[in-house]
mmCIF file of C-alpha atoms in Angstrom:
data_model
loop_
_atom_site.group_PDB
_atom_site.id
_atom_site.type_symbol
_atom_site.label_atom_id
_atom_site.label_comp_id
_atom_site.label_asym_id
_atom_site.label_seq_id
_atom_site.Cartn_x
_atom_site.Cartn_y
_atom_site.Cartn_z
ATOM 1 C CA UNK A 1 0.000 0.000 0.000
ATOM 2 C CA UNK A 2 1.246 3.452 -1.457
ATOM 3 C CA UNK A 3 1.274 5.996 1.784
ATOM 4 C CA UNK A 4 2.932 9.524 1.976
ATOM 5 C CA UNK A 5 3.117 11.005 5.209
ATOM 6 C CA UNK A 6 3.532 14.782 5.711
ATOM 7 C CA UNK A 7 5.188 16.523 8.797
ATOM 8 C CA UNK A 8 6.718 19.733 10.055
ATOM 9 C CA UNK A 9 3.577 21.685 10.207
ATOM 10 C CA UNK A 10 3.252 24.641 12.524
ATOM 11 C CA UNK A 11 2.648 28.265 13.260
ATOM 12 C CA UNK A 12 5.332 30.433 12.510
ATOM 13 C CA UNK A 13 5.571 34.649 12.248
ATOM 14 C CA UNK A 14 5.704 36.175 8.932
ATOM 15 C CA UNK A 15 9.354 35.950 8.146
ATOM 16 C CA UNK A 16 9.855 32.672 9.501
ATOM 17 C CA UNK A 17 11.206 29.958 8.180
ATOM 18 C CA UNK A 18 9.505 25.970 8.193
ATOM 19 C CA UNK A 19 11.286 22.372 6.928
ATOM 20 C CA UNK A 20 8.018 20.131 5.653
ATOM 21 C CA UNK A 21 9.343 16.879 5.441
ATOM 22 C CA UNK A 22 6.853 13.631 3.467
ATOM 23 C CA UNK A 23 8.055 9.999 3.971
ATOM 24 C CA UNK A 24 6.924 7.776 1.032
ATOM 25 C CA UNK A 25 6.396 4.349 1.466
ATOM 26 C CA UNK A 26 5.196 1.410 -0.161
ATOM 27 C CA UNK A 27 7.385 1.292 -3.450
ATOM 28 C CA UNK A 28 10.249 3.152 -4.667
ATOM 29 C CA UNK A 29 9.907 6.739 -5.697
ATOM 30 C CA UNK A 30 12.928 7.620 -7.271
ATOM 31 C CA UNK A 31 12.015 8.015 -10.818
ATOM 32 C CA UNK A 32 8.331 9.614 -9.262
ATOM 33 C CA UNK A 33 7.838 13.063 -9.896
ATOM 34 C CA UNK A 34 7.388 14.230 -6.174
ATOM 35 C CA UNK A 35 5.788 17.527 -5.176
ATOM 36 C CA UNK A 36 4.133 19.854 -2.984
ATOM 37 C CA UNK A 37 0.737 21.432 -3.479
ATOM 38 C CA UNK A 38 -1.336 23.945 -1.089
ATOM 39 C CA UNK A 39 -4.909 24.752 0.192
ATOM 40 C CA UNK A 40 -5.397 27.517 1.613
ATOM 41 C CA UNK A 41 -8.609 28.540 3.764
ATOM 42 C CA UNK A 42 -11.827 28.940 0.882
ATOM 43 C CA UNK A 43 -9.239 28.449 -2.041
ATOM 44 C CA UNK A 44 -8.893 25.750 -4.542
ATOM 45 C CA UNK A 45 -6.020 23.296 -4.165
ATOM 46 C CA UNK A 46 -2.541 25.187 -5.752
ATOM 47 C CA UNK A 47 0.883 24.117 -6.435
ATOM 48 C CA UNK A 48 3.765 24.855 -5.112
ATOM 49 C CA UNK A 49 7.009 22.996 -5.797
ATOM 50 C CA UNK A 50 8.042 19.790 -7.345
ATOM 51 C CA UNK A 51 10.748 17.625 -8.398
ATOM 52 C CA UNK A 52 11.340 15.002 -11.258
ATOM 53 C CA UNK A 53 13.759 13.006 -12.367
ATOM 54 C CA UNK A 54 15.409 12.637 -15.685
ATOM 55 C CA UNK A 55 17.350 9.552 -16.588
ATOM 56 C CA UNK A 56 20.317 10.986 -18.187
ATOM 57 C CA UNK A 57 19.809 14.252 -16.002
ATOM 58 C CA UNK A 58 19.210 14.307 -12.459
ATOM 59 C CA UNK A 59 16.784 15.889 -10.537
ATOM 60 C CA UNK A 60 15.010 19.139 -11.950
ATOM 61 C CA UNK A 61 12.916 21.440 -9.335
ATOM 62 C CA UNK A 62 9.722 23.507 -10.383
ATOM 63 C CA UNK A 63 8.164 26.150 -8.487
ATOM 64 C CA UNK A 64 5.182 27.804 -8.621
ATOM 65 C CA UNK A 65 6.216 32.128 -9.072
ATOM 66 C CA UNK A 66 4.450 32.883 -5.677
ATOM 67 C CA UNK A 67 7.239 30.790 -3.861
ATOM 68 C CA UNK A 68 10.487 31.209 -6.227
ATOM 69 C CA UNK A 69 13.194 32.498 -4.432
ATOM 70 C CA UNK A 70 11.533 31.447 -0.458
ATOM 71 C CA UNK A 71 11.181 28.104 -0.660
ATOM 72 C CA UNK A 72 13.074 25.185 -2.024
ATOM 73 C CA UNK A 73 11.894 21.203 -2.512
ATOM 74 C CA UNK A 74 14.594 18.395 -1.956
ATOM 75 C CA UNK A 75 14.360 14.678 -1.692
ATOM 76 C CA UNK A 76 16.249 11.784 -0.577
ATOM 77 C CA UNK A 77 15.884 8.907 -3.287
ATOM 78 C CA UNK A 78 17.349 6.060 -1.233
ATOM 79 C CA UNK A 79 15.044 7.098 1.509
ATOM 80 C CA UNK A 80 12.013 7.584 -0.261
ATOM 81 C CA UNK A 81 11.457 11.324 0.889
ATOM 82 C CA UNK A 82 11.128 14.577 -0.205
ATOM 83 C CA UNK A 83 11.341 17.834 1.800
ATOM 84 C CA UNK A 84 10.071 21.637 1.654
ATOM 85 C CA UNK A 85 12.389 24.271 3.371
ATOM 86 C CA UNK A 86 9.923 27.488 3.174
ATOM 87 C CA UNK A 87 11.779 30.647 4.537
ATOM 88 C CA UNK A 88 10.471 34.455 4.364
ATOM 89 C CA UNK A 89 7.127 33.315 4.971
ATOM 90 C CA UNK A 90 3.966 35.508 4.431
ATOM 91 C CA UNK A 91 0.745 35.073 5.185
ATOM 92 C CA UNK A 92 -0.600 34.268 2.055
ATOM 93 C CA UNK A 93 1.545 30.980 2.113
ATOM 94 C CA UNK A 94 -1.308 29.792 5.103
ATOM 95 C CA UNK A 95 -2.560 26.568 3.945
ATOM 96 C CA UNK A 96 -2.735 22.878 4.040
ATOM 97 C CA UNK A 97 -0.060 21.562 2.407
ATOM 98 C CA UNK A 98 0.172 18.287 0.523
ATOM 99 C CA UNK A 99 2.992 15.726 0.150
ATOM 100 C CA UNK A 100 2.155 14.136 -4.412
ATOM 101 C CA UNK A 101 3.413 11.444 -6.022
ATOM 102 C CA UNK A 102 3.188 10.526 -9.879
ATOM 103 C CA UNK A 103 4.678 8.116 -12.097
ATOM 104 C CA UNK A 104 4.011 10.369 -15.199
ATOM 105 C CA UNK A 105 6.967 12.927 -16.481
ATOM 106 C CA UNK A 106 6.037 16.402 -15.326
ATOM 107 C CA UNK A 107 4.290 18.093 -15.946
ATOM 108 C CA UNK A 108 1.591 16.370 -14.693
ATOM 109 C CA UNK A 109 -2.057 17.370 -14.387
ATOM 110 C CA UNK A 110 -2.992 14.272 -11.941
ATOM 111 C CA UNK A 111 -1.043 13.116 -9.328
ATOM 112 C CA UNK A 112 -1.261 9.579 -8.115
ATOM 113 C CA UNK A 113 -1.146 9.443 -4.844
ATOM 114 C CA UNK A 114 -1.659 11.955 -1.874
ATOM 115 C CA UNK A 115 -0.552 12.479 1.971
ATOM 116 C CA UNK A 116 -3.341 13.358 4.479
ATOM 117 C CA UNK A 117 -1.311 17.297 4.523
ATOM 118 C CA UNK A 118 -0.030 19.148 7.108
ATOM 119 C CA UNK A 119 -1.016 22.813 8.522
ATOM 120 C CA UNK A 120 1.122 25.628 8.015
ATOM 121 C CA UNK A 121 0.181 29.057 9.340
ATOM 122 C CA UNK A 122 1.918 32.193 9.095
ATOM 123 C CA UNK A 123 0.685 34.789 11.316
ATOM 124 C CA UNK A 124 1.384 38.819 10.876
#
């Protein structure tokens, strides 16, 4: 059984910095496109960050414009997960966010499988 697990959730001040961590399990993820995506309070679900591998490559990170620049995604293949490191957090960055998984080459407009998400607010 597929499973993602998100953690490092909290309240923080504007300016603040937060690690989300997600621990896959169940199969191996390394050639997965892994990501992050947010919902924030009466908003649709949004992304934020992911990374996908390339055979002859490496690892190539995405970000959505909102966060380029603040946060940064990372993973541990042999380990199966994939971290978050948000820093100069705003407000606006206030949402449930979501650990994705997806065998597809990104982009991808459906991601496989889901964590349960973590809560992440940034008060002013």
């Amino acid at each position: 059984q597929v499973q993602l697990v998100e953690s490092g959730g909290g309240l923080v001040q504007a300016g603040g910095s937060l690690r989300l961590s997600c621990v896959a399990s169940g199969r191996s993820f390394s050639s997965y496109t892994m990501g992050w995506f947010r919902q924030a309070p009466g908003k649709e679900r949004e992304f934020v960050a992911a990374t996908n591998w390339s055979s002859g490559r490496g690892y190539y990170a995405h970000y959505a414009d909102s966060v380029k620049g603040r946060f940064t995604i990372s993973r541990d293949a042999a380990k199966n997960t994939v971290d978050l490191q948000m820093a100069s957090l705003k407000p606006e960055d206030t949402a449930v966010y979501y650990c994705a998984a997806d065998s597809s080459p990104w982009p991808t407009d459906n991601m496989d499988y889901w964590g349960k998400g973590t809560l992440v607010t940034v008060s002013s």
